[in-house]
Amino acid sequence: MKKLWGGRFREKTSSIVEAFTESISFDIRLWRHDIEGSIAHAMMLGKQGIIFKNDSEKIVRGLKAIGKEIETGKFRFREDLEDIHMNIEAALTKKIGPAGKKLHSARSRNDQVALDLRLYLREEIGVILSAITRFQTSLVNIAEAILIILCPVTPICKGRSLYFFLTISSPMWKCLRGTRGGSGMRGRG
């Protein structure tokens, strides 16, 4: 497949340049989001009459098939195609023919990348928030366990117990502020 940026070059791209410009080695994690966003885009193109309905349906079927290939490990990612978007587009065009190229109608490459990253980050924020919640629970459990061991309930220890509990559980409150912000980012459309 011809490089997007290689219009004026006559010679094959140097392997050094290819190694420098590829991003598939780290953006491979975006494949689900790229396919999800592309399916939504193809459906919109068909619904709005920008492309024929049958082309839209072909694109959706092709993208779903590619997703299954990736999930089962049968898909071969190519470094010479540089990134996840080009790998999926090339596979789609090979699978369904010229209709695959219509996927980029009314959508820039930047729009595609921005959507993929947004979907990816929304998912990752959920993972991070879950880890923070487990950490907060652990802090409270540790504070309670240490409190029982170090300071039995007596009139003298009550004040110290509360101070100790608040001290050991203080990181939890910082995390709580962070999770509120993360939840807000995750929910924004």
Short mmCIF file of C-alpha atoms in Angstrom, two decimals:
data_model
loop_
_atom_site.label_atom_id
_atom_site.label_comp_id
_atom_site.label_asym_id
_atom_site.label_seq_id
_atom_site.Cartn_x
_atom_site.Cartn_y
_atom_site.Cartn_z
CA MET A 1 0.00 0.00 0.00
CA LYS A 2 1.29 3.43 -0.92
CA LYS A 3 2.25 5.71 1.99
CA LEU A 4 -0.14 8.56 2.74
CA TRP A 5 2.77 10.98 2.80
CA GLY A 6 4.83 9.43 -0.01
CA GLY A 7 3.29 11.15 -3.04
CA ARG A 8 6.45 12.70 -4.50
CA PHE A 9 8.95 10.01 -3.63
CA ARG A 10 10.10 7.66 -6.38
CA GLU A 11 12.19 5.27 -4.30
CA LYS A 12 11.09 2.83 -1.64
CA THR A 13 11.14 4.17 1.91
CA SER A 14 14.32 3.41 3.84
CA SER A 15 13.95 0.78 6.56
CA ILE A 16 15.42 3.31 9.02
CA VAL A 17 12.65 5.80 8.19
CA GLU A 18 10.01 3.06 8.45
CA ALA A 19 11.30 2.02 11.86
CA PHE A 20 11.26 5.66 12.98
CA THR A 21 7.76 6.49 11.70
CA GLU A 22 5.87 3.31 12.62
CA SER A 23 3.55 3.44 15.59
CA ILE A 24 1.80 0.08 15.31
CA SER A 25 4.04 -1.31 18.05
CA PHE A 26 2.28 0.87 20.63
CA ASP A 27 -1.01 1.96 19.07
CA ILE A 28 -2.05 -1.64 18.48
CA ARG A 29 -4.01 -1.26 21.74
CA LEU A 30 -6.40 1.07 19.90
CA TRP A 31 -7.71 -1.59 17.51
CA ARG A 32 -11.05 -2.12 19.28
CA HIS A 33 -11.68 1.60 19.46
CA ASP A 34 -10.67 2.16 15.84
CA ILE A 35 -13.09 -0.52 14.68
CA GLU A 36 -15.87 0.69 16.98
CA GLY A 37 -15.50 4.28 15.75
CA SER A 38 -15.25 3.18 12.13
CA ILE A 39 -18.40 1.07 12.39
CA ALA A 40 -20.33 4.04 13.81
CA HIS A 41 -18.93 6.27 11.06
CA ALA A 42 -19.82 3.80 8.28
CA MET A 43 -23.36 3.49 9.62
CA MET A 44 -23.69 7.29 9.67
CA LEU A 45 -22.39 7.54 6.10
CA GLY A 46 -25.02 5.06 4.93
CA LYS A 47 -27.84 6.63 6.93
CA GLN A 48 -27.06 10.13 5.64
CA GLY A 49 -26.79 8.92 2.04
CA ILE A 50 -23.14 9.95 1.75
CA ILE A 51 -22.33 6.42 0.57
CA PHE A 52 -24.69 3.69 -0.65
CA LYS A 53 -26.36 1.62 2.08
CA ASN A 54 -24.94 -1.62 0.68
CA ASP A 55 -21.40 -0.15 0.83
CA SER A 56 -22.03 0.89 4.42
CA GLU A 57 -23.22 -2.62 5.30
CA LYS A 58 -20.20 -4.19 3.54
CA ILE A 59 -17.86 -1.93 5.52
CA VAL A 60 -19.53 -2.83 8.83
CA ARG A 61 -19.37 -6.58 8.07
CA GLY A 62 -15.73 -6.25 6.98
CA LEU A 63 -14.75 -4.34 10.12
CA LYS A 64 -16.47 -6.88 12.36
CA ALA A 65 -14.66 -9.71 10.56
CA ILE A 66 -11.33 -7.93 11.02
CA GLY A 67 -12.13 -7.46 14.71
CA LYS A 68 -12.69 -11.21 15.07
CA GLU A 69 -9.41 -11.93 13.27
CA ILE A 70 -7.55 -9.63 15.67
CA GLU A 71 -9.24 -11.18 18.72
CA THR A 72 -8.33 -14.71 17.65
CA GLY A 73 -4.75 -13.75 16.75
CA LYS A 74 -5.17 -14.47 13.03
CA PHE A 75 -4.66 -10.86 11.93
CA ARG A 76 -1.13 -9.99 10.82
CA PHE A 77 -0.16 -6.42 11.65
CA ARG A 78 2.30 -4.92 9.21
CA GLU A 79 4.93 -2.46 10.36
CA ASP A 80 5.24 -1.00 6.86
CA LEU A 81 1.64 0.24 7.19
CA GLU A 82 2.83 2.34 10.14
CA ASP A 83 -0.22 2.48 12.41
CA ILE A 84 -3.43 0.79 13.49
CA HIS A 85 -5.58 2.90 11.18
CA MET A 86 -3.65 2.01 8.03
CA ASN A 87 -3.48 -1.67 9.01
CA ILE A 88 -7.25 -1.88 9.44
CA GLU A 89 -7.99 0.19 6.34
CA ALA A 90 -5.69 -1.93 4.17
CA ALA A 91 -7.23 -5.15 5.50
CA LEU A 92 -10.75 -3.77 4.96
CA THR A 93 -10.04 -2.74 1.36
CA LYS A 94 -8.45 -6.12 0.67
CA LYS A 95 -11.44 -7.90 2.20
CA ILE A 96 -14.34 -5.95 0.62
CA GLY A 97 -12.78 -4.13 -2.33
CA PRO A 98 -13.11 -0.44 -3.30
CA ALA A 99 -16.02 0.12 -0.87
CA GLY A 100 -13.43 -0.04 1.92
CA LYS A 101 -11.88 3.23 0.76
CA LYS A 102 -15.22 5.00 1.22
CA LEU A 103 -14.87 4.68 4.99
CA HIS A 104 -12.86 7.89 5.08
CA SER A 105 -15.59 9.97 3.45
CA ALA A 106 -16.48 12.99 5.63
CA ARG A 107 -13.85 12.13 8.25
CA SER A 108 -10.29 13.37 8.53
CA ARG A 109 -7.45 11.30 9.83
CA ASN A 110 -7.25 13.64 12.84
CA ASP A 111 -10.94 13.04 13.60
CA GLN A 112 -10.33 9.30 13.53
CA VAL A 113 -7.30 9.50 15.82
CA ALA A 114 -9.05 11.85 18.25
CA LEU A 115 -12.05 9.52 18.52
CA ASP A 116 -9.89 6.42 19.00
CA LEU A 117 -7.93 8.11 21.78
CA ARG A 118 -11.09 9.40 23.45
CA LEU A 119 -12.67 5.93 23.48
CA TYR A 120 -9.43 4.37 24.71
CA LEU A 121 -8.99 6.90 27.53
CA ARG A 122 -12.61 6.56 28.62
CA GLU A 123 -12.02 2.82 29.03
CA GLU A 124 -8.67 3.27 30.79
CA ILE A 125 -10.12 5.81 33.22
CA GLY A 126 -12.56 3.11 34.31
CA VAL A 127 -9.68 0.72 34.99
CA ILE A 128 -7.78 3.38 36.95
CA LEU A 129 -10.85 4.38 38.99
CA SER A 130 -11.43 0.75 39.90
CA ALA A 131 -7.81 0.39 41.09
CA ILE A 132 -8.09 3.58 43.15
CA THR A 133 -11.27 2.30 44.80
CA ARG A 134 -9.52 -0.97 45.75
CA PHE A 135 -6.60 1.05 47.14
CA GLN A 136 -8.94 3.22 49.22
CA THR A 137 -10.66 0.13 50.64
CA SER A 138 -7.27 -1.37 51.54
CA LEU A 139 -6.23 1.82 53.35
CA VAL A 140 -9.38 1.83 55.47
CA ASN A 141 -9.01 -1.88 56.26
CA ILE A 142 -5.36 -1.42 57.30
CA ALA A 143 -6.18 1.64 59.40
CA GLU A 144 -8.99 -0.20 61.17
CA ALA A 145 -6.82 -3.28 61.80
CA ILE A 146 -3.93 -1.25 63.22
CA LEU A 147 -6.32 0.81 65.31
CA ILE A 148 -7.71 -2.28 67.04
CA ILE A 149 -4.23 -3.67 67.72
CA LEU A 150 -2.55 -0.48 68.93
CA CYS A 151 -5.24 1.25 70.86
CA PRO A 152 -7.97 -0.58 72.70
CA VAL A 153 -11.03 1.51 73.48
CA THR A 154 -10.29 3.46 76.66
CA PRO A 155 -11.08 7.07 77.49
CA ILE A 156 -7.43 8.06 76.95
CA CYS A 157 -7.07 6.30 73.58
CA LYS A 158 -10.27 7.54 71.95
CA GLY A 159 -8.78 10.85 70.78
CA ARG A 160 -5.50 9.26 69.75
CA SER A 161 -7.34 6.51 67.90
CA LEU A 162 -9.26 8.98 65.79
CA TYR A 163 -6.11 10.99 65.02
CA PHE A 164 -4.20 7.84 64.04
CA PHE A 165 -7.06 6.60 61.85
CA LEU A 166 -7.28 9.94 60.04
CA THR A 167 -3.51 10.05 59.55
CA ILE A 168 -3.20 6.59 58.06
CA SER A 169 -6.29 6.97 55.90
CA SER A 170 -5.45 10.47 54.63
CA PRO A 171 -4.21 9.29 51.19
CA MET A 172 -7.70 7.89 50.67
CA TRP A 173 -9.17 11.41 50.68
CA LYS A 174 -6.70 12.59 48.07
CA CYS A 175 -7.64 9.63 45.91
CA LEU A 176 -11.32 10.42 46.40
CA ARG A 177 -10.79 13.87 44.90
CA GLY A 178 -9.00 12.28 41.96
CA THR A 179 -11.77 9.78 41.32
CA ARG A 180 -14.37 12.52 41.22
CA GLY A 181 -12.42 14.28 38.46
CA GLY A 182 -11.82 11.00 36.61
CA SER A 183 -15.51 10.10 36.77
CA GLY A 184 -16.37 13.46 35.27
CA MET A 185 -13.94 13.00 32.38
CA ARG A 186 -15.23 9.51 31.73
CA GLY A 187 -18.84 10.64 31.50
CA ARG A 188 -18.32 13.57 29.14
CA GLY A 189 -19.56 12.86 25.64
#
